[in-house]
XYZ file of C-alpha atoms in Angstrom:
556
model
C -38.297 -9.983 8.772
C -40.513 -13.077 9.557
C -41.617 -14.831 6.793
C -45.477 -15.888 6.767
C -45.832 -19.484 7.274
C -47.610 -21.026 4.345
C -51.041 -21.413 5.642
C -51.750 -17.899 6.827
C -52.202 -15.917 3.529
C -54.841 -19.106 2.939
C -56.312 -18.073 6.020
C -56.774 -14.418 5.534
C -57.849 -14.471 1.743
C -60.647 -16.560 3.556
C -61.208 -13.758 5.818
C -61.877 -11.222 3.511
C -64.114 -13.686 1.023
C -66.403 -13.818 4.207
C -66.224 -9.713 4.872
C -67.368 -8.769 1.042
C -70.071 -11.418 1.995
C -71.391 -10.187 5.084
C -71.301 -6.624 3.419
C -73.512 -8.109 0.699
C -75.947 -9.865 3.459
C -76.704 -6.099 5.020
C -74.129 -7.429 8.420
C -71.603 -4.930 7.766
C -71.874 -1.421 6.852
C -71.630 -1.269 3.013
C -68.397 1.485 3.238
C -66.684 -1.500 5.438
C -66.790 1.602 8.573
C -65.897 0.271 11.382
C -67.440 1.148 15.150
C -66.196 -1.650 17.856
C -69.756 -2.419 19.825
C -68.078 -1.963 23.884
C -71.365 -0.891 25.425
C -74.982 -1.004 24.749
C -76.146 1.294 24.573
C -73.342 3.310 23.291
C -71.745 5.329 26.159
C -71.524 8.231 23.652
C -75.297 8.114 23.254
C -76.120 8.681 26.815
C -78.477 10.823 27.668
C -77.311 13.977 30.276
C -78.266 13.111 33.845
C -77.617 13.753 37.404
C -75.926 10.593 39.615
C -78.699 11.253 42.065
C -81.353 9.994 40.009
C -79.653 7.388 38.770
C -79.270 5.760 41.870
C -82.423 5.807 42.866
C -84.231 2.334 43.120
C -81.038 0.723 42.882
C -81.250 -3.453 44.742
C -78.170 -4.425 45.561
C -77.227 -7.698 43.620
C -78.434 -11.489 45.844
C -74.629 -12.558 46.796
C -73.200 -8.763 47.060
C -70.332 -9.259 44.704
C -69.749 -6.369 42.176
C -66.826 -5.531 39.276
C -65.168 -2.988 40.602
C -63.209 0.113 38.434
C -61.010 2.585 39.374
C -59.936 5.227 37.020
C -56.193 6.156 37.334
C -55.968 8.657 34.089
C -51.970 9.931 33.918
C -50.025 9.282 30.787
C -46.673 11.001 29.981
C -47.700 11.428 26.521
C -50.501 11.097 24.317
C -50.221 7.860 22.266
C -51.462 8.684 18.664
C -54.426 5.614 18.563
C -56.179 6.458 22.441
C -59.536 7.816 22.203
C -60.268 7.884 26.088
C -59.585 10.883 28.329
C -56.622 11.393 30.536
C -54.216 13.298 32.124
C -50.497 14.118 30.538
C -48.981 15.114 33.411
C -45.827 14.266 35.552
C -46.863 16.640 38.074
C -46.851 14.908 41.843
C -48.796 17.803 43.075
C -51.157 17.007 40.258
C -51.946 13.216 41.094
C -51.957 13.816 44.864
C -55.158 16.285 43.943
C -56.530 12.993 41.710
C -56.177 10.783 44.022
C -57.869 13.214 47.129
C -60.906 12.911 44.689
C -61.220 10.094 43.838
C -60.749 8.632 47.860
C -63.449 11.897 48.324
C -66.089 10.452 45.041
C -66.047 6.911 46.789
C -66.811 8.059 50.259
C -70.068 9.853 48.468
C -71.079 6.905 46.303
C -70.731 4.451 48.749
C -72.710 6.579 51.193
C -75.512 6.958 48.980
C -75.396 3.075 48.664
C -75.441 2.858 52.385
C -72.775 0.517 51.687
C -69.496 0.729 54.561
C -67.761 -1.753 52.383
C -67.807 -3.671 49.367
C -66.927 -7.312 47.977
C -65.694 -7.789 44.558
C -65.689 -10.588 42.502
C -63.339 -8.733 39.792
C -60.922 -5.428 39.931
C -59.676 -3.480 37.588
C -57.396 -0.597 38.402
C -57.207 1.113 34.820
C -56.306 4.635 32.897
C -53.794 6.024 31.685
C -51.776 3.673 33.591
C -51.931 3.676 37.406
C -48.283 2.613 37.196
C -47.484 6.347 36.640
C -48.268 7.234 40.174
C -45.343 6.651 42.200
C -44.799 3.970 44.485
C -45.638 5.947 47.714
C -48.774 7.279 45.333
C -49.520 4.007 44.611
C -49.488 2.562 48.083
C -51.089 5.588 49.146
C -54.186 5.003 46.898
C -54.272 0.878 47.978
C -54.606 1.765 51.321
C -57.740 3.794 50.364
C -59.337 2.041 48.367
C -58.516 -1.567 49.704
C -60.355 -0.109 53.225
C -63.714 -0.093 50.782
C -62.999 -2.956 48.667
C -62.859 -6.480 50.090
C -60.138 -7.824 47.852
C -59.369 -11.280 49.543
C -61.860 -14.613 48.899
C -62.943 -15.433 45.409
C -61.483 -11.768 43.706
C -59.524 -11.274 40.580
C -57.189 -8.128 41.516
C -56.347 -6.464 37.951
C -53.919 -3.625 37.074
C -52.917 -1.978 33.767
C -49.203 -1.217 33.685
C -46.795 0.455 30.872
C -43.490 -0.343 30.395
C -41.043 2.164 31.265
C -43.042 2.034 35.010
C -42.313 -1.500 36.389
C -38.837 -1.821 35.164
C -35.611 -0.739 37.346
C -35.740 -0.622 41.332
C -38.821 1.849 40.823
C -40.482 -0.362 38.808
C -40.029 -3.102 41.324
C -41.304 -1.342 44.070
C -44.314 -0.686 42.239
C -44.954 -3.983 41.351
C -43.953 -5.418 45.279
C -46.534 -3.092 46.469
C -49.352 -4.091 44.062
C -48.031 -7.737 45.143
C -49.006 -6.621 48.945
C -52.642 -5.248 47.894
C -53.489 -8.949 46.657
C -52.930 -8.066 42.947
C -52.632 -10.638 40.857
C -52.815 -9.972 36.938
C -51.464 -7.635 35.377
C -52.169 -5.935 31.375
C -48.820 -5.216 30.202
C -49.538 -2.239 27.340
C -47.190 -3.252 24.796
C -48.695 -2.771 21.557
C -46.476 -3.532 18.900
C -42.738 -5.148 19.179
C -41.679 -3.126 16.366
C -40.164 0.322 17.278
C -40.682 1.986 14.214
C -44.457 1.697 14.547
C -44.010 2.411 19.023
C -42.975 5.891 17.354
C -45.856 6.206 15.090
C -48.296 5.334 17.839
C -46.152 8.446 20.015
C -45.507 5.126 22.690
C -43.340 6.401 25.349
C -41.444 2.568 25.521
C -39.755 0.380 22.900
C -39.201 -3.072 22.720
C -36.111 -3.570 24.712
C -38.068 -2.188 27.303
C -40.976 -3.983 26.558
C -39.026 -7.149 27.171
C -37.481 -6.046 30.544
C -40.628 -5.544 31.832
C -42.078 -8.837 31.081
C -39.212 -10.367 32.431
C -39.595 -8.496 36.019
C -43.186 -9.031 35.841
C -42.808 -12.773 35.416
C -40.140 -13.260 38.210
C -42.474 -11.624 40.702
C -45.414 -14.512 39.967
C -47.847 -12.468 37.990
C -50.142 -13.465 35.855
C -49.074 -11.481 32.574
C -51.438 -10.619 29.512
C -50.074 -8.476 26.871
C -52.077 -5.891 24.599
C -51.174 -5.368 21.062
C -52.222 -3.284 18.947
C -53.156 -4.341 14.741
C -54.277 -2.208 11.549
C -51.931 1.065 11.896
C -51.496 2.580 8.642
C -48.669 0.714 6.306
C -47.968 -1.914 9.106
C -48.008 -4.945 6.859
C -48.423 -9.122 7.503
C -45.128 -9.574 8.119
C -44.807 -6.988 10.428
C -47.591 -7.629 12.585
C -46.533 -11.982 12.220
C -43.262 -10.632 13.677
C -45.082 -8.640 16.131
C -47.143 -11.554 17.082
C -44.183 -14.206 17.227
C -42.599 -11.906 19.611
C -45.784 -11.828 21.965
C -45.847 -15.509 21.895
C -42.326 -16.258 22.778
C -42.736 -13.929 25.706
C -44.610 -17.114 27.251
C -47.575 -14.557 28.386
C -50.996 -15.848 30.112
C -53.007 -14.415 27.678
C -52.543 -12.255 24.431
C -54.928 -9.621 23.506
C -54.920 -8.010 19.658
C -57.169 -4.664 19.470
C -58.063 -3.552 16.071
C -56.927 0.058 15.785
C -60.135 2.490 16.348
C -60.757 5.143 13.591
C -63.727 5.965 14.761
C -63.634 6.831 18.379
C -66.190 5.400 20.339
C -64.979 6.865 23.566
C -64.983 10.724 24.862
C -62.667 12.076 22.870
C -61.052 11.441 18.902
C -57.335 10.063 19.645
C -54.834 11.543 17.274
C -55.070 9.050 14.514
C -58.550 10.096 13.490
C -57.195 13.666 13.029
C -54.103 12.679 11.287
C -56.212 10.087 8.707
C -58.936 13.667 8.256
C -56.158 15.756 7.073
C -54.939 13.108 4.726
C -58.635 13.192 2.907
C -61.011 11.294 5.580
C -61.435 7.837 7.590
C -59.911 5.026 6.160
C -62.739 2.223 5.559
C -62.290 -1.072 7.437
C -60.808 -2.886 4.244
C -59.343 -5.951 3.366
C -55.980 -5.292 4.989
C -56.953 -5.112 8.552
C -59.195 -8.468 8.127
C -56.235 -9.892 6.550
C -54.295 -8.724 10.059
C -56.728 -10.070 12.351
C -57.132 -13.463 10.705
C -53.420 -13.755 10.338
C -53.137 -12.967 14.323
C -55.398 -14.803 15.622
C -54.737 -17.885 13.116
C -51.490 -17.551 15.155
C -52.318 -17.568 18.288
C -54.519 -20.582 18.063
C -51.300 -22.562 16.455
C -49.495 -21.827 19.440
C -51.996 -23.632 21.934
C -53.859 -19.899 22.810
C -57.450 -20.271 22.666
C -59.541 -17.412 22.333
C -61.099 -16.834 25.742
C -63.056 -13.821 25.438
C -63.381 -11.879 22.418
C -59.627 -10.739 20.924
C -57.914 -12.664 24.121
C -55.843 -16.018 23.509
C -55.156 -17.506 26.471
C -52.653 -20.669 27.170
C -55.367 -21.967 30.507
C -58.946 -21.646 29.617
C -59.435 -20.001 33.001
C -56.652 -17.841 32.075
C -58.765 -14.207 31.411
C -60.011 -10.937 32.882
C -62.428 -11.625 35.759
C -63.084 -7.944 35.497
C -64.187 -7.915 31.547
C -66.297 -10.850 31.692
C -68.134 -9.220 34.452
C -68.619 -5.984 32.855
C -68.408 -6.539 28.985
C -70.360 -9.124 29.839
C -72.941 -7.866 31.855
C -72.785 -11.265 34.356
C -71.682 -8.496 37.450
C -73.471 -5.163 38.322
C -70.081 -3.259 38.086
C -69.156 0.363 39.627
C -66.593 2.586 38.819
C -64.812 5.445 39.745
C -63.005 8.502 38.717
C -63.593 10.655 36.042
C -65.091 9.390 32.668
C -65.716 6.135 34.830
C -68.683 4.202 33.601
C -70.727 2.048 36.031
C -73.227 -0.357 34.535
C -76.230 -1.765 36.676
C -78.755 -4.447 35.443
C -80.884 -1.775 34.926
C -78.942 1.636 34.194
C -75.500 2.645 32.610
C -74.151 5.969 34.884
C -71.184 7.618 33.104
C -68.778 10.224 34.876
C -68.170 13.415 33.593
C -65.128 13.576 31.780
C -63.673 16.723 32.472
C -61.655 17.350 35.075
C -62.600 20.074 36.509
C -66.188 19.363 36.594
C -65.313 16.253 38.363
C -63.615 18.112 41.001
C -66.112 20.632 41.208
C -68.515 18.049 41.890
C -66.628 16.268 44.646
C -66.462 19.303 46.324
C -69.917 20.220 46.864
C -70.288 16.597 47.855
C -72.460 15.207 44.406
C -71.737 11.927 42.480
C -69.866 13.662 39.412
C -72.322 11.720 36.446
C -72.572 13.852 33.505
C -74.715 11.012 31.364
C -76.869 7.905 31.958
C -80.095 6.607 30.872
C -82.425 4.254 33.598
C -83.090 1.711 30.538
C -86.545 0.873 29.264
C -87.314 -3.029 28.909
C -86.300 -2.645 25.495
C -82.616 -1.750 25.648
C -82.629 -4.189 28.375
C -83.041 -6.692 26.218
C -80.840 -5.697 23.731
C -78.109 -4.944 25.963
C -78.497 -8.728 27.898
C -78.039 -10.421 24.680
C -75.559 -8.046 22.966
C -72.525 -7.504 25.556
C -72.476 -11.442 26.587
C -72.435 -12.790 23.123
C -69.609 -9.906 21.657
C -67.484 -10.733 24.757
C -67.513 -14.645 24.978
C -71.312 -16.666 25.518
C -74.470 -15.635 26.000
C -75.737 -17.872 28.810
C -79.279 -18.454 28.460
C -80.393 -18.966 31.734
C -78.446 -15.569 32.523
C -80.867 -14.125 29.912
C -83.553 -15.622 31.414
C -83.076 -14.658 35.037
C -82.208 -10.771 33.860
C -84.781 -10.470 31.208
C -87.986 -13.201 31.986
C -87.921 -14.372 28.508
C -86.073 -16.625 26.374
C -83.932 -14.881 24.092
C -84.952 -17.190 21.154
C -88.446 -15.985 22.130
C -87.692 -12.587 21.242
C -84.211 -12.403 18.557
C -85.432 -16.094 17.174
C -85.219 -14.416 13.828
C -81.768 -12.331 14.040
C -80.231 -15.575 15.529
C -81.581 -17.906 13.104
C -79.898 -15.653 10.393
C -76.541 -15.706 12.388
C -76.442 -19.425 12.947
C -77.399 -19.936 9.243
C -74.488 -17.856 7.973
C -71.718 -19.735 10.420
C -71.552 -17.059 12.602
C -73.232 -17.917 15.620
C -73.339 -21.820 17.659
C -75.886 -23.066 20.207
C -75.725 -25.771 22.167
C -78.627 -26.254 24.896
C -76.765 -24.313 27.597
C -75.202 -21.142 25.337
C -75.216 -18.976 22.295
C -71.840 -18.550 21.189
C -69.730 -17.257 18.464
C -67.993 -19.936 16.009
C -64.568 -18.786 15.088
C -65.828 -17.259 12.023
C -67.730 -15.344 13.962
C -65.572 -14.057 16.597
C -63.838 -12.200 13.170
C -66.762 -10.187 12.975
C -68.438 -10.338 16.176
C -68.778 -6.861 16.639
C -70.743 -6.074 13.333
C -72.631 -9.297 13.679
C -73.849 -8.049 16.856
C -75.478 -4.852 15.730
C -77.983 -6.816 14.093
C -79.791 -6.930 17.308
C -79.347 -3.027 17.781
C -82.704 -0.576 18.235
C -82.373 1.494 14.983
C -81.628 4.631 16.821
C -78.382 3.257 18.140
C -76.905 2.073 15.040
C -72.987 3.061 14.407
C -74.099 4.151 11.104
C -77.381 4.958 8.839
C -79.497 1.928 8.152
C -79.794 3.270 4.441
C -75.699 2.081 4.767
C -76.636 -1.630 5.050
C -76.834 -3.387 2.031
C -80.246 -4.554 0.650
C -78.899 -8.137 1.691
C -81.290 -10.608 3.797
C -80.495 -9.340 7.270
C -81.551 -5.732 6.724
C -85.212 -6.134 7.318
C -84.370 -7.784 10.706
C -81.878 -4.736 12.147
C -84.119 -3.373 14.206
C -83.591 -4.614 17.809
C -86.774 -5.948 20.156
C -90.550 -4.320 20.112
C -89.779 -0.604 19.996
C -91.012 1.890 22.970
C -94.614 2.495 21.406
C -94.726 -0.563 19.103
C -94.574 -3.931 20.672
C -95.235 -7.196 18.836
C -99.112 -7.856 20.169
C -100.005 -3.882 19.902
C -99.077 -4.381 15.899
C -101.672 -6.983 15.955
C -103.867 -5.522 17.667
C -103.733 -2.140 15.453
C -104.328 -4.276 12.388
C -107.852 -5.558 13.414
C -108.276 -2.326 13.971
C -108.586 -1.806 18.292
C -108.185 1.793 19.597
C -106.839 0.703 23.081
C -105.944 -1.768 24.916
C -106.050 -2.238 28.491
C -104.008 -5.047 30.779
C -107.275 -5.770 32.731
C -108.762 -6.975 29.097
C -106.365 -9.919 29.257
C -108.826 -12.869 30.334
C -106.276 -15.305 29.153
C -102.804 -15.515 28.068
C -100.617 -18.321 27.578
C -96.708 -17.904 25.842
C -95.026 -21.001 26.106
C -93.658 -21.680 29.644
C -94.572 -18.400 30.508
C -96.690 -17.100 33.007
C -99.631 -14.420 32.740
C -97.853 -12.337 35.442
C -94.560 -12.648 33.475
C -96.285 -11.366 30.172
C -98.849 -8.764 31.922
C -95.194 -7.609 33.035
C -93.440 -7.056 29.709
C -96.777 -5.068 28.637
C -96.814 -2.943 31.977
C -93.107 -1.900 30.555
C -93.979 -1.401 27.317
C -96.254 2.034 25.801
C -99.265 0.715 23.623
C -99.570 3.771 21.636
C -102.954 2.951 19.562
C -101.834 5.584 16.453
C -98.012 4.964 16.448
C -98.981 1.257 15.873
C -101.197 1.624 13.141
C -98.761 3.794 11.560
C -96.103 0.542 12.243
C -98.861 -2.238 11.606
C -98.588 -3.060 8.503
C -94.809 -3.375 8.257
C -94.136 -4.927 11.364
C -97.007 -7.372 11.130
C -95.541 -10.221 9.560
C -92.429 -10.609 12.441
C -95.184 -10.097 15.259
C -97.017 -13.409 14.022
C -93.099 -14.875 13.758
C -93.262 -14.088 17.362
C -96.991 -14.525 18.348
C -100.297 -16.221 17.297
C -103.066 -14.113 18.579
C -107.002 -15.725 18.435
C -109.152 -12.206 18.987
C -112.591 -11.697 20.603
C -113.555 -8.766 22.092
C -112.127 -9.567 25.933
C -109.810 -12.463 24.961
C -106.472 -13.143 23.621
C -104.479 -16.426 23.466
C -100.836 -16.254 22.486
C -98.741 -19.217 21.703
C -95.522 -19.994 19.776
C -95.623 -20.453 15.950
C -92.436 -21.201 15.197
């Protein structure tokens, strides 16, 4: 067994010093519950739709490069920690009928975008693993999809693979024909180096073969990253050190470490959450998984890996998922297909159904086969711009700007102040970005910016500490910053065409006229929200009235 080196249990009793304290600030859910933040809003809290509608109104983006997602869901077996939806099958018959779809699903999206073809900036072909077609499958579905997908010029080509799939002469000829299609990168599923805990997680590898398959990967010129998996029940710091070691002397691209999810967050509760309910509920993020994550990632860093995006060490600093950055971090508009897909426009989130049979039943009478998906108000939109850059690696600010009109500082001034003051957050005059500390804790730091209604858990479950009064995302639907002000002095409406004069900053009339065309002025639901809310309008805004004019201007 690997012995810690001497520096790490300093590290990780640091760790957990700054997790009781965050609890006690009101940033982390006082039972230490855990909910990763992978989408805003939550895909789970998506509204039921039909794709139809959501398309509608949809502007292709300036320089027609999109992330692009295919679903490939088979598994062999059911590993104990997944939460997402797929197919255990080894049926041939079974993944010819999948892959008829999905060819089918992209002909009908792509008509309704009156697109012929697409360019991509990123790929991702994801599941399951799409390694479990077989080769001819696998060729089969390239052909298809690469006839749709411009792959060549500036595009990252990714793939997910597992194991037991790209080793032996099958293995190679999957990987040669992925090699063909332009595929460059590869996310080798390994999760742990230890087979004791490949059998807890029900993995259908073990290490040896782990190991094999890096090695054919790497002779064939791939850019390798390798997932692992921290925080299973009884897996201690020297196990997961050992685990880690073993990663690094792989000589991989990049290493990613996922925190295992207790609470599923995806469309379906993995085996682990029903194994931990029988044994008397859901165990609390605690000390010992913080201690985990500090320890690998403490790591990492030693061994010349910096952290790229969010949980990814990488050797190069351009060394990381194209496809990630675009989506998790909303810099692409990013489509995706198959079932339980989820495509996410600037303005919309459209999620596939994810039941099979629906989805086939869908394709057949020719519809787009979206279950969920919410056309998003300028609220979320603001919310979701800031949240999904900064959790996955920087929130540009000009990005913000362009997507959203408005400074982010100009809206989350307060909620960032409070994350820069407790060492979580860094700005420079380019970025927002998290400091190391923060990157520990990135996910629960970024739900301070969340609309109440799409908090993981009950606000009542944040701690009285100082950034409680501040969780409550932008101006509410109904309760904008200048309609709070307005209630107070008492006005019973308020009309655009009123606004004789109004000056924010840099910004424009137009660009503020704007934000209160998207916005509902409800005259009773703010004075039943004045009073409370007044104090972090005038953070925002100072407002001179007279009965047709108001001036607005920073007070910071």
């Amino acid at each position: 067994m690997l012995m810690l080196n001497s520096s790490l249990p300093g590290i990780a009793d640091r760790a957990v010093r700054e997790f009781h304290e965050l609890i006690e600030l009101g940033l982390i859910n006082g039972e230490g519950e855990f909910v990763s933040t992978c989408q805003y809003p939550p895909m789970l809290r998506l509204p039921p739709a039909a794709g139809e509608d959501l398309f509608k109104g949809y502007v292709f983006p300036k320089d027609g490069l999109f992330a692009i997602y295919a679903h490939l869901p088979f598994c062999i077996k059911q590993c104990s920690f997944c939460h997402v939806p797929n197919v255990i099958s080894s049926s041939e018959s079974e993944k010819d009928l999948y892959l008829e779809h999905i060819e089918k699903e992209m002909g009908i999206c792509f008509k309704r975008l009156g697109a012929g073809r697409l360019k991509a900036n990123s790929i991702l072909l994801g599941g399951g693993s799409p390694t479990f077609l077989t080769p001819a499958q696998l060729e089969r579905f390239l052909k298809s999809f690469t006839a749709r997908v411009e792959v060549a010029g500036p595009a990252q080509f990714s793939c997910d693979i597992e194991p037991l799939t790209v080793i032996g002469y099958e293995g190679r000829e999957r990987l040669k024909i992925l090699k063909s299609f332009n595929v460059t990168r590869l996310s080798l599923g390994a999760q742990n180096f230890s087979d004791d805990m490949l059998r807890k997680m029900n993995r259908h590898h073990n290490s040896a073969d782990t190991l094999r398959a890096i090695g054919q990967v790497k002779e064939l010129g791939f850019e390798l990253e390798i997932e692992l998996i921290y925080g299973w029940p009884g897996e201690t710091e020297e196990q997961w050190a050992e685990t880690v070691s073993q990663a690094l002397s792989c000589g991989a691209d990049e290493i990613t470490i996922y925190r295992l999810m207790l609470i599923p967050n995806e469309g379906r509760k993995g085996a682990i959450t029903g194994m931990l309910n029988k044994r008397g509920g859901l165990l609390k993020a605690n000390e010992r998984v913080i201690r985990l994550k500090a320890i690998g990632s403490a790591m990492l860093r030693a061994a010349g890996y910096g952290e790229t995006l969010t949980r990814t060490f990488s050797r190069s600093p351009d060394c990381f998922s194209r496809y990630r950055d675009d989506f998790g971090g909303c810099r692409r508009d990013s489509l995706s297909f198959g079932y339980y897909a989820l495509s996410m426009l600037p303005d919309r989130s459209i999620q596939n159904t994810p039941d099979l049979k629906e989805y086939y039943g869908a394709i057949r009478d020719n519809r787009l086969p979206v279950r969920t998906g919410l056309i998003h108000n300028r609220s979320r939109q603001l919310v979701r711009n800031l949240v999904m850059p900064l959790k996955n690696r920087d929130l540009s600010k000009k990005q913000y700007l362009d997507r959203t009109g408005v400074h982010a500082g100009e809206v989350f001034g307060k909620q960032i102040a409070l994350l820069k003051k407790y060492g979580l957050l860094e700005e420079t005059a380019e970025t927002l970005k998290p400091t190391e500390k923060g990157r520990l804790f990135i996910d629960d730091a970024t739900q301070i910016f969340f609309q109440t209604d799409y908090l993981p858990f009950p606000k009542a479950g944040y701690k009285n500490g100082t950034t409680k009064s501040s969780r409550n995302g932008p101006p509410r639907r109904g309760q904008p910053l200048l309609a709070c002000a307005f209630a107070l002095f008492g006005l019973q409406a308020f009309r655009p065409a009123r606004l004789t004069s109004l000056r924010l900053g840099s910004k424009s009339t137009g660009q503020i006229s704007s934000y209160l065309r998207d916005t509902t002025l409800g005259a009773q639901e703010d004075q039943r929200h004045a009073r409370k809310d007044y104090e972090s309008a005038c953070y925002f805004v100072r407002i001179k009235c007279c009965p047709t004019t108001f001036y607005c201007g920073k007070n910071f």
